[in-house]
XYZ file of C-alpha atoms in Angstrom:
687
model
C -24.890 11.055 -11.246
C -25.295 10.322 -14.909
C -26.611 6.818 -15.471
C -24.218 6.368 -18.411
C -21.135 7.068 -16.331
C -19.314 4.055 -14.960
C -19.239 4.111 -11.178
C -16.046 3.303 -9.291
C -15.742 -0.125 -7.743
C -16.458 -0.197 -3.998
C -13.777 -2.206 -2.194
C -14.394 -3.307 1.401
C -12.136 -4.879 4.028
C -12.503 -8.526 5.035
C -10.358 -9.285 8.051
C -12.376 -12.427 8.798
C -15.000 -14.636 7.125
C -17.684 -12.818 9.104
C -16.515 -9.442 7.848
C -16.377 -10.767 4.293
C -20.004 -11.830 4.466
C -20.929 -8.461 5.984
C -19.157 -6.634 3.141
C -20.820 -8.684 0.392
C -24.278 -8.485 1.918
C -23.892 -4.728 2.312
C -23.120 -4.024 -1.326
C -19.345 -4.257 -1.833
C -18.181 -4.771 -5.416
C -14.914 -6.299 -4.200
C -13.214 -7.307 -0.973
C -9.569 -7.495 0.081
C -8.297 -10.061 2.542
C -5.220 -11.760 3.912
C -4.336 -15.416 3.574
C -1.161 -16.733 5.131
C 1.446 -14.682 6.955
C 2.469 -12.235 4.265
C 0.055 -9.330 4.550
C 0.038 -5.913 6.175
C -2.589 -6.840 8.758
C -1.032 -9.928 10.269
C -2.919 -9.166 13.489
C -6.282 -9.648 11.778
C -8.012 -13.023 11.950
C -7.388 -13.551 8.221
C -8.316 -16.775 6.390
C -7.283 -20.402 6.364
C -6.781 -22.074 2.979
C -10.195 -23.726 3.187
C -11.856 -20.464 4.209
C -10.081 -18.657 1.394
C -11.378 -21.111 -1.208
C -14.877 -20.830 0.238
C -14.624 -17.034 0.223
C -13.702 -17.012 -3.465
C -16.661 -19.189 -4.422
C -19.059 -17.226 -2.211
C -17.955 -13.912 -3.690
C -17.690 -14.944 -7.317
C -21.163 -16.477 -7.337
C -22.409 -13.072 -6.192
C -20.342 -11.093 -8.669
C -17.906 -9.767 -6.068
C -14.195 -9.701 -6.808
C -11.554 -10.842 -4.309
C -8.113 -9.300 -3.882
C -5.356 -11.006 -1.901
C -3.015 -8.846 0.160
C 0.647 -9.912 -0.029
C 1.739 -6.377 0.773
C 4.720 -6.612 3.108
C 8.484 -6.614 2.642
C 9.888 -10.125 2.244
C 13.265 -11.697 2.852
C 14.985 -13.984 0.373
C 13.896 -17.009 2.388
C 10.256 -15.890 2.399
C 9.925 -15.110 -1.307
C 9.415 -18.718 -2.470
C 6.598 -19.283 0.024
C 4.973 -15.968 -0.896
C 5.144 -16.935 -4.560
C 3.521 -20.283 -3.801
C 0.766 -18.492 -1.870
C 0.106 -16.311 -4.907
C 0.278 -19.328 -7.217
C -2.282 -21.222 -5.136
C -4.543 -18.162 -4.960
C -4.294 -17.712 -8.712
C -5.285 -21.324 -9.308
C -8.290 -20.830 -7.048
C -9.300 -17.781 -9.083
C -8.297 -14.750 -7.001
C -8.923 -11.580 -9.001
C -5.754 -9.657 -8.102
C -2.856 -9.551 -5.638
C -1.697 -6.417 -3.807
C 2.067 -6.158 -3.384
C 4.583 -3.820 -1.797
C 7.863 -5.671 -2.253
C 9.709 -5.046 -5.541
C 11.153 -8.549 -5.555
C 7.780 -10.238 -5.151
C 6.252 -7.931 -7.756
C 8.968 -8.915 -10.214
C 8.565 -12.623 -9.440
C 4.803 -12.550 -9.885
C 4.813 -10.718 -13.194
C 7.225 -13.299 -14.602
C 5.987 -16.499 -12.946
C 2.241 -15.697 -13.138
C 1.940 -13.344 -16.112
C -1.871 -13.449 -16.271
C -2.437 -12.677 -12.577
C -3.459 -9.005 -12.143
C -1.187 -7.096 -9.759
C -2.060 -4.020 -7.718
C 0.532 -1.654 -6.262
C -0.134 -1.329 -2.536
C -0.237 2.148 -1.018
C 2.949 1.031 0.758
C 4.778 1.416 -2.543
C 4.472 5.161 -1.792
C 3.125 6.276 -5.167
C 1.889 9.866 -5.266
C 2.938 11.184 -8.698
C 1.917 10.532 -12.272
C 5.448 9.415 -13.061
C 5.397 6.795 -10.324
C 2.027 5.472 -11.486
C 3.195 5.299 -15.111
C 6.411 3.561 -14.081
C 4.715 0.711 -12.239
C 2.023 0.429 -14.927
C 4.694 0.043 -17.607
C 6.120 -2.844 -15.586
C 2.819 -4.708 -15.702
C 0.828 -3.388 -12.744
C -2.905 -3.109 -13.404
C -3.851 -0.769 -10.551
C -2.156 1.746 -8.257
C -3.385 2.418 -4.728
C -2.487 6.076 -4.282
C -0.984 7.595 -1.161
C -3.688 8.787 1.212
C -2.087 12.231 1.253
C -2.971 12.961 -2.390
C -5.401 15.827 -2.918
C -8.313 16.020 -5.320
C -6.256 17.871 -7.938
C -3.268 15.554 -7.536
C -5.464 12.479 -7.880
C -7.159 13.899 -10.966
C -3.764 14.557 -12.552
C -2.640 10.978 -11.937
C -5.914 9.645 -13.387
C -5.336 11.723 -16.541
C -1.692 10.824 -16.949
C -1.525 7.073 -16.459
C -3.045 4.015 -18.075
C -3.204 2.235 -14.724
C -6.399 2.019 -12.748
C -6.387 4.223 -9.656
C -7.625 3.265 -6.211
C -8.313 5.816 -3.469
C -8.894 5.304 0.254
C -12.239 6.940 1.017
C -12.894 5.904 4.599
C -10.944 4.725 7.621
C -7.727 5.223 9.526
C -5.044 7.640 8.395
C -1.385 7.133 9.300
C 0.595 10.274 10.061
C 3.534 8.874 8.099
C 3.432 8.068 4.401
C 2.612 4.373 4.046
C 5.690 2.298 3.388
C 7.982 4.958 4.842
C 7.327 4.445 8.559
C 9.991 2.751 10.681
C 8.864 4.092 14.058
C 7.137 0.935 15.260
C 10.064 -1.173 14.025
C 12.861 0.889 15.561
C 11.117 1.723 18.819
C 9.267 -1.535 19.379
C 10.650 -4.112 16.903
C 7.190 -4.481 15.343
C 7.532 -3.462 11.734
C 4.708 -1.755 9.874
C 6.422 -2.805 6.657
C 6.084 -6.388 7.857
C 2.444 -6.189 8.936
C 3.088 -5.823 12.684
C 2.646 -2.114 13.363
C 2.162 -1.367 17.087
C 0.712 2.100 16.311
C 3.094 4.241 18.392
C 1.591 7.227 16.550
C -1.561 6.912 18.693
C 0.375 7.521 21.957
C 0.783 10.875 23.745
C 3.796 13.042 22.888
C 4.932 16.584 23.398
C 6.598 18.864 20.867
C 9.505 20.735 22.459
C 8.182 19.849 25.905
C 7.645 16.819 28.103
C 5.017 14.476 26.759
C 1.569 15.145 28.159
C -1.866 14.342 26.837
C -1.226 15.683 23.339
C -1.309 13.311 20.390
C 0.485 15.169 17.574
C 0.885 11.993 15.474
C -2.697 10.717 15.738
C -4.934 11.692 12.840
C -8.693 11.483 12.652
C -10.111 8.846 10.363
C -10.736 9.904 6.793
C -14.287 10.246 5.478
C -14.750 11.211 1.841
C -18.431 10.312 1.620
C -19.174 13.809 0.264
C -16.605 13.409 -2.532
C -17.701 10.289 -4.368
C -19.148 12.172 -7.338
C -15.875 14.076 -7.777
C -13.947 10.819 -7.863
C -16.303 9.283 -10.400
C -15.974 12.382 -12.598
C -12.167 12.255 -12.639
C -12.072 8.535 -13.444
C -11.020 6.979 -10.132
C -11.422 3.229 -10.631
C -11.915 2.044 -7.092
C -12.978 3.444 -3.703
C -11.360 1.638 -0.792
C -12.661 1.358 2.757
C -9.956 0.744 5.364
C -10.569 -1.583 8.292
C -9.399 -5.199 8.176
C -8.826 -5.022 11.942
C -12.382 -3.830 12.645
C -15.589 -5.666 13.500
C -18.107 -7.072 11.017
C -20.622 -4.492 12.264
C -18.276 -1.678 11.223
C -17.767 -3.253 7.803
C -21.504 -3.697 7.322
C -22.407 -0.149 8.351
C -19.733 1.685 6.388
C -19.951 -0.473 3.262
C -23.745 -0.277 3.207
C -23.778 3.514 3.426
C -21.118 4.004 0.754
C -22.858 1.505 -1.550
C -26.093 3.452 -1.298
C -24.345 6.783 -1.867
C -22.710 5.445 -5.020
C -25.840 3.792 -6.366
C -28.051 6.797 -5.681
C -25.525 9.452 -6.678
C -25.911 11.532 -3.536
C -24.183 12.713 -0.376
C -24.836 11.238 3.071
C -27.770 12.346 5.166
C -27.206 13.634 8.721
C -28.407 10.263 9.995
C -25.877 8.419 7.828
C -23.083 10.716 8.969
C -23.981 9.910 12.563
C -23.964 6.188 11.826
C -20.524 6.438 10.217
C -19.167 8.314 13.203
C -20.684 5.918 15.709
C -19.323 2.928 13.797
C -15.797 4.230 14.472
C -14.151 7.618 14.559
C -11.366 9.489 16.278
C -12.773 12.842 17.392
C -14.817 12.921 14.196
C -13.549 12.704 10.621
C -11.352 14.674 8.246
C -11.185 15.242 4.480
C -8.295 17.712 4.704
C -5.841 15.830 2.494
C -8.428 15.585 -0.279
C -8.882 19.366 -0.018
C -5.127 19.878 -0.183
C -4.946 21.035 3.419
C -3.029 20.078 6.547
C -3.158 21.354 10.096
C -3.948 20.547 13.730
C -7.668 20.235 13.014
C -6.802 16.852 11.451
C -5.659 15.448 14.792
C -7.907 13.186 16.827
C -7.985 10.120 19.004
C -10.489 7.604 20.288
C -11.221 7.536 24.029
C -10.756 4.168 25.671
C -14.371 4.144 26.816
C -15.831 5.006 23.409
C -18.963 2.994 22.652
C -19.356 0.987 19.460
C -22.480 1.133 17.389
C -24.473 -2.079 17.716
C -24.368 -4.290 14.641
C -27.097 -3.153 12.285
C -29.482 -5.463 10.421
C -27.895 -6.290 7.101
C -29.411 -5.706 3.727
C -30.744 -8.516 1.583
C -27.346 -8.889 0.076
C -25.795 -8.536 -3.308
C -27.787 -10.244 -6.097
C -26.544 -10.716 -9.642
C -28.922 -10.292 -12.611
C -29.886 -13.443 -14.495
C -32.075 -14.141 -17.522
C -33.904 -17.405 -18.195
C -34.885 -19.129 -21.433
C -37.213 -22.107 -20.991
C -38.662 -24.595 -23.478
C -41.638 -26.848 -22.633
C -42.569 -29.099 -25.577
C -44.587 -32.284 -25.796
C -42.531 -35.448 -25.821
C -39.277 -33.772 -24.825
C -37.570 -33.032 -21.474
C -38.093 -29.424 -20.530
C -34.921 -27.253 -20.629
C -33.910 -24.086 -18.853
C -30.982 -21.861 -19.797
C -29.658 -19.303 -17.287
C -27.388 -16.468 -18.460
C -25.604 -13.742 -16.500
C -24.098 -10.397 -17.491
C -20.579 -11.825 -17.699
C -21.340 -14.236 -20.513
C -21.843 -17.385 -18.482
C -24.662 -19.572 -19.784
C -25.785 -22.986 -18.529
C -28.600 -25.285 -19.603
C -30.303 -27.923 -17.483
C -33.143 -30.296 -18.248
C -36.091 -31.678 -16.314
C -38.982 -34.085 -16.901
C -41.077 -34.115 -20.032
C -44.395 -32.282 -19.582
C -47.659 -34.168 -19.332
C -50.921 -33.471 -21.067
C -52.941 -30.961 -19.073
C -55.911 -32.526 -17.302
C -57.381 -29.334 -15.894
C -55.364 -26.129 -16.147
C -52.686 -25.921 -18.779
C -49.302 -24.251 -18.202
C -49.033 -20.780 -19.743
C -45.979 -18.703 -20.526
C -47.054 -16.213 -17.873
C -47.337 -18.919 -15.209
C -43.925 -20.309 -16.104
C -42.271 -16.866 -16.093
C -43.814 -15.999 -12.733
C -42.536 -19.164 -11.077
C -39.053 -19.006 -12.608
C -38.709 -15.396 -11.508
C -38.971 -16.304 -7.817
C -35.234 -16.129 -7.072
C -35.568 -14.783 -3.543
C -33.155 -16.401 -1.101
C -30.566 -16.890 -3.852
C -27.648 -14.698 -4.991
C -29.574 -13.845 -8.177
C -32.182 -11.372 -9.365
C -34.348 -12.389 -12.311
C -34.135 -9.795 -15.076
C -36.391 -11.543 -17.549
C -37.811 -14.845 -18.756
C -38.225 -15.987 -22.349
C -40.576 -18.977 -22.391
C -41.671 -21.304 -25.174
C -44.649 -23.356 -23.968
C -46.702 -25.527 -26.267
C -50.441 -25.431 -25.508
C -52.211 -28.170 -23.639
C -49.278 -29.166 -21.425
C -48.774 -29.366 -17.696
C -45.605 -29.175 -15.548
C -45.740 -29.346 -11.776
C -44.640 -26.479 -9.581
C -42.098 -28.792 -7.961
C -40.576 -29.607 -11.359
C -40.312 -25.915 -12.301
C -38.757 -25.053 -8.941
C -36.248 -27.887 -9.308
C -35.436 -26.714 -12.830
C -34.738 -23.192 -11.571
C -32.700 -24.491 -8.626
C -30.572 -26.750 -10.849
C -29.954 -23.930 -13.332
C -28.846 -21.479 -10.656
C -26.569 -24.054 -9.050
C -24.968 -24.767 -12.418
C -24.627 -21.043 -13.097
C -22.980 -20.562 -9.715
C -20.497 -23.323 -10.485
C -19.678 -21.669 -13.802
C -19.220 -18.259 -12.135
C -16.926 -19.773 -9.501
C -14.750 -21.651 -12.001
C -11.204 -20.196 -11.908
C -9.880 -18.675 -15.123
C -7.143 -20.428 -17.032
C -3.824 -18.687 -16.335
C -0.306 -19.357 -17.487
C 2.396 -20.409 -15.046
C 6.088 -20.090 -15.813
C 9.316 -21.228 -14.237
C 11.123 -18.719 -12.060
C 13.613 -16.590 -13.955
C 17.123 -17.228 -12.616
C 18.892 -14.467 -10.743
C 21.920 -13.013 -12.495
C 25.325 -13.765 -11.061
C 26.044 -11.894 -7.823
C 29.215 -10.094 -8.839
C 29.393 -7.171 -6.444
C 30.165 -8.616 -3.022
C 33.064 -6.727 -1.433
C 35.517 -7.791 1.250
C 35.003 -4.494 3.108
C 32.775 -1.554 2.239
C 33.858 1.948 1.320
C 32.456 4.828 3.326
C 29.859 7.276 2.072
C 28.551 10.270 4.008
C 25.302 12.196 3.836
C 24.951 15.696 5.270
C 21.934 17.872 5.906
C 23.544 21.318 6.040
C 26.292 23.144 4.179
C 28.091 23.762 7.486
C 28.610 20.016 7.927
C 30.531 19.813 4.638
C 33.950 20.764 6.024
C 37.504 20.030 5.002
C 37.798 17.763 8.007
C 34.875 15.699 6.779
C 36.303 15.461 3.270
C 39.697 14.444 4.717
C 37.877 11.240 5.640
C 37.916 10.608 1.866
C 34.378 9.280 1.482
C 33.611 7.461 -1.752
C 30.412 9.500 -2.124
C 29.050 12.630 -0.515
C 25.257 12.874 -0.483
C 23.622 16.302 -0.177
C 19.922 17.247 -0.324
C 18.928 18.614 -3.718
C 17.321 21.660 -2.095
C 20.624 22.406 -0.329
C 22.541 22.203 -3.620
C 20.108 24.719 -5.113
C 21.346 27.322 -2.625
C 25.133 26.872 -2.484
C 27.449 28.782 -4.836
C 30.073 26.027 -5.087
C 31.280 22.762 -3.628
C 34.744 22.066 -2.212
C 36.964 19.642 -4.058
C 36.754 16.004 -3.052
C 38.231 12.739 -4.224
C 34.811 11.150 -4.030
C 31.609 11.725 -5.975
C 29.010 14.350 -5.147
C 25.460 13.021 -5.260
C 22.138 14.819 -4.854
C 19.491 13.328 -2.556
C 16.146 13.772 -4.308
C 13.208 14.707 -2.045
C 11.559 11.531 -0.771
C 8.107 13.133 -1.159
C 7.021 15.612 -3.813
C 4.199 16.125 -6.303
C 3.750 16.543 -10.059
C 3.650 20.306 -9.634
C 7.175 20.292 -8.150
C 8.894 18.547 -11.028
C 9.837 21.626 -13.067
C 11.490 23.099 -9.970
C 13.320 19.845 -9.259
C 14.630 19.761 -12.829
C 15.952 23.312 -12.466
C 17.679 22.335 -9.259
C 19.158 19.292 -10.984
C 20.572 21.513 -13.723
C 22.143 23.723 -11.053
C 23.581 20.674 -9.283
C 25.184 19.430 -12.481
C 26.952 22.767 -12.868
C 28.305 22.367 -9.318
C 29.916 19.061 -10.280
C 27.273 16.676 -9.013
C 27.238 13.461 -11.064
C 25.119 11.043 -9.022
C 21.555 11.002 -7.738
C 20.111 9.189 -4.748
C 16.607 7.929 -5.570
C 14.193 7.015 -2.788
C 10.937 6.549 -4.694
C 9.767 4.795 -7.846
C 8.614 8.117 -9.276
C 12.202 9.380 -9.318
C 13.103 7.091 -12.221
C 11.020 8.776 -14.953
C 11.991 12.167 -13.561
C 15.724 11.675 -14.190
C 16.072 8.802 -16.650
C 18.075 9.468 -19.796
C 19.773 12.606 -18.485
C 23.244 11.128 -18.001
C 23.113 10.816 -14.210
C 24.537 7.929 -12.221
C 21.613 6.534 -10.255
C 21.786 5.052 -6.762
C 18.975 3.729 -4.579
C 18.197 5.197 -1.159
C 16.582 3.611 1.911
C 13.131 4.884 0.910
C 12.960 2.129 -1.724
C 12.792 -0.499 1.045
C 15.147 -3.014 -0.566
C 14.675 -6.247 1.369
C 15.850 -9.081 -0.891
C 18.004 -10.094 -3.838
C 15.108 -10.005 -6.308
C 14.522 -6.356 -5.445
C 18.150 -5.607 -6.250
C 17.715 -7.353 -9.591
C 14.497 -5.468 -10.410
C 15.912 -2.065 -9.469
C 19.185 -2.762 -11.240
C 17.307 -3.369 -14.480
C 15.625 -0.012 -13.947
C 19.010 1.711 -13.984
C 20.376 1.733 -10.439
C 24.118 1.222 -10.018
C 23.825 0.511 -6.287
C 21.119 0.396 -3.634
C 20.872 1.132 0.068
C 19.340 -1.826 1.907
C 16.529 -1.541 4.437
C 17.790 -0.934 7.963
C 15.110 -3.351 9.198
C 17.187 -6.277 7.888
C 19.387 -8.353 10.179
C 23.100 -8.744 9.485
C 22.553 -12.407 8.610
C 19.898 -11.489 6.038
C 22.218 -8.909 4.461
C 25.067 -11.433 4.394
C 22.926 -14.027 2.612
C 21.598 -11.572 0.043
C 22.906 -12.033 -3.487
C 24.811 -8.839 -4.284
C 23.428 -8.404 -7.781
C 24.050 -4.692 -7.303
C 26.625 -3.011 -5.102
C 24.830 -2.798 -1.761
C 24.972 -0.018 0.811
C 23.870 0.067 4.461
C 23.525 2.865 6.986
C 26.057 2.202 9.762
C 25.909 5.509 11.629
C 23.289 8.150 12.305
C 19.796 8.833 13.483
C 17.522 6.497 11.588
C 14.568 8.172 9.843
C 11.332 7.049 11.507
C 8.613 9.009 9.687
C 8.051 11.463 6.905
C 4.787 13.360 7.260
C 2.689 15.559 5.007
C 1.759 17.600 8.063
C 4.406 19.894 9.496
C 4.460 18.587 13.055
C 6.162 21.744 14.283
C 3.653 24.108 12.693
C 0.785 22.000 14.032
C 2.036 22.146 17.609
C 4.099 25.261 18.315
C 3.881 27.399 15.193
C 6.417 27.937 12.447
C 9.907 27.639 13.913
C 11.499 25.166 11.549
C 14.764 27.147 11.558
C 15.469 26.036 15.141
C 15.909 22.619 16.780
C 12.614 20.868 17.478
C 11.858 17.575 19.174
C 9.077 15.093 19.693
C 9.164 13.886 23.303
C 7.634 10.626 24.486
C 6.596 9.448 27.925
C 9.991 7.813 28.596
C 11.836 11.095 28.144
C 13.213 10.200 24.716
C 13.539 13.166 22.339
C 13.111 12.550 18.615
C 14.468 15.376 16.437
C 11.993 16.882 13.976
C 13.685 17.960 10.763
C 12.072 20.039 8.023
C 11.679 18.203 4.716
C 10.959 19.398 1.178
C 7.485 20.840 0.770
C 7.074 21.957 4.393
C 6.915 18.364 5.524
C 8.556 16.827 8.583
C 10.970 13.944 9.013
C 11.097 12.360 12.476
C 14.525 11.027 13.476
C 15.327 8.403 16.076
C 16.149 9.684 19.545
C 19.545 7.919 19.572
C 22.132 7.618 16.815
C 23.149 4.261 15.436
C 26.777 3.413 16.337
C 28.576 0.415 14.836
C 32.200 1.596 14.614
C 33.364 -0.965 17.186
C 31.374 -3.825 15.692
C 33.270 -5.972 13.173
C 30.291 -7.942 11.819
C 28.934 -5.385 9.336
C 32.295 -5.145 7.599
C 32.168 -8.703 6.232
C 28.625 -8.868 4.849
C 29.645 -8.237 1.239
C 28.568 -4.580 1.321
C 30.127 -2.200 -1.167
C 29.293 0.972 0.779
C 28.693 1.932 4.409
C 26.939 5.237 5.038
C 27.496 7.680 7.852
C 24.265 9.678 8.001
C 24.660 13.125 9.553
C 21.554 15.085 10.515
C 21.662 17.000 13.827
C 25.433 16.751 14.347
C 27.614 19.854 14.479
C 30.458 20.090 11.944
C 32.890 19.103 14.687
C 30.783 16.101 15.678
C 30.727 14.924 12.073
C 34.500 14.873 11.996
C 34.720 13.098 15.380
C 32.343 10.405 14.148
C 34.409 9.860 11.002
C 37.566 9.483 13.086
C 35.757 7.127 15.415
C 34.847 4.869 12.499
C 38.409 5.003 11.184
C 39.674 3.952 14.610
C 36.824 1.483 15.261
C 36.168 3.287 18.498
C 33.625 2.345 21.140
C 30.540 4.513 21.362
C 30.183 7.318 23.879
C 26.895 8.606 25.242
C 23.456 7.332 24.392
C 23.363 5.239 21.227
C 21.627 2.261 19.588
C 22.781 -0.773 17.642
C 19.670 -0.533 15.510
C 17.821 -3.556 14.175
C 20.711 -5.312 12.467
C 21.206 -7.765 15.320
C 17.777 -8.110 16.922
C 15.663 -7.847 13.776
C 11.935 -7.109 13.620
C 8.682 -9.027 13.797
């Protein structure tokens, strides 16, 4: 690597104080950690308030930055406490906060305007437009989706002012981060709330009874060979995953990546073996970075897999310091210590005495001051002014150096001065309705029948790719709306715009947006914009934020309880899914292709050990969307009708045209469910 090129920051996980120390001593430039209950690894040990303050001082003295993870979805009741957590962390000097929730992001940028904010990978940002959008709203850094390839990452680096952060090592989720509801729906432990139970690591079968296959379990990522490429394209930060893993793992992986970055090289065979022994699932993969998918990415860790013993740690991170010392007759000696960040402190010691035997020389003084071993500092140079004929004891010089470094450490650990503002008031909640109007979404043209339209839905949602291939749409009293693909890439945007033009000619007037990157794609084109479930709207502040971005309504997260929906301020007209198979995952890999070959034109299922069958539906870009095994049925439940919702969606996926009509009639008649169904999470909630 060129010595003039700025290397990316190396960011290591710190799930505990022990792991934090391991990361710092092994060469991390920054660490990320959880404090309190609002982070995506709530099962990690995390930090108490006292430990958090100690961690900040320990890291800042050593020139290591600290990022706080507040990256889960938050209810209205939780937002004030999360804000106070961020406020306390800011006062202590935390370097940045990672967020997922739109409402918290909006609160922080207004209440703590000087606190740097990072967009968590759970914001599902994978396009240049999405990165620009969040950067324009005041976000300093974007953690990109792990599925982004080398070329896609390079394009985002070129096209946004935000810093970019890339996961380079550790676990891969099969589902796009922030879009997985499988753990929540199946086990009530929400990944969006930091409680993922990892159902993706269990055995399943595709189109057959579940056996020993693990079609949702990916190998860990290892991009140790790709660090030079990332530096060349301007990636700002390289992130190691693993807040749930042992300090020995953190030490081994961080130490190897730090050396690779510093020395501008690829790993040796011995280092590769150490990385694999530290933790792996059937080896590693770099397929996403290469723009590839396929079954070779799959892997799991045997229950009896051995861990690598904790390795001896390196000397630890040491910050450069320069000394300036004056030793003059009749005056106290002084020592100034300066670091690279502009901190400078001066301390004084005793006045020198007349030399009786050997006088103090500049060389002697520089040699003794330079002995910074056992401290967080590395002496880079000493400028000494020593008058002849004077003597100063070794103990006095050592004390002078010790006092200077302690004072420098205090200066380095001093929190920056940051503004704090009062919370902006929420606008008046003017859109609460006595009873919601129905909307319907369909997956196929065959489902769009006269019988369905006789139901007189307020809106009819159709996939944009379906609209691109139909010659016309039947007349309806409601509004036709296109569902934009939940996942796409920069290279797809010209095609999507052509499809939007075609949809407009068919009479489509509304768009359903499920990702932040949709906004710059369609803004200013005269569309009516509505928010889909992919935006993970969990609180009133999120409604406010998204409304100011142009939404006229928003679908709420189906992980909310009825009581939480009822208490939400309806700043925008709110919609909820009240019928249908809930979407559990959207995957970059085609699960069908990986397991049984290309047969996406026929019904396919993921089967678990209980006999449940989860439909696998093709999604834009040869991706897969996993649906719940049972449809949600609420027709006979009165409670959802009086929550203030403006719209209630019937979501049709695998239903036949006749079944769609029967469901609509059932909701008109408030009929009891037949067959196997679920009430969803609205009553029982999630952890």
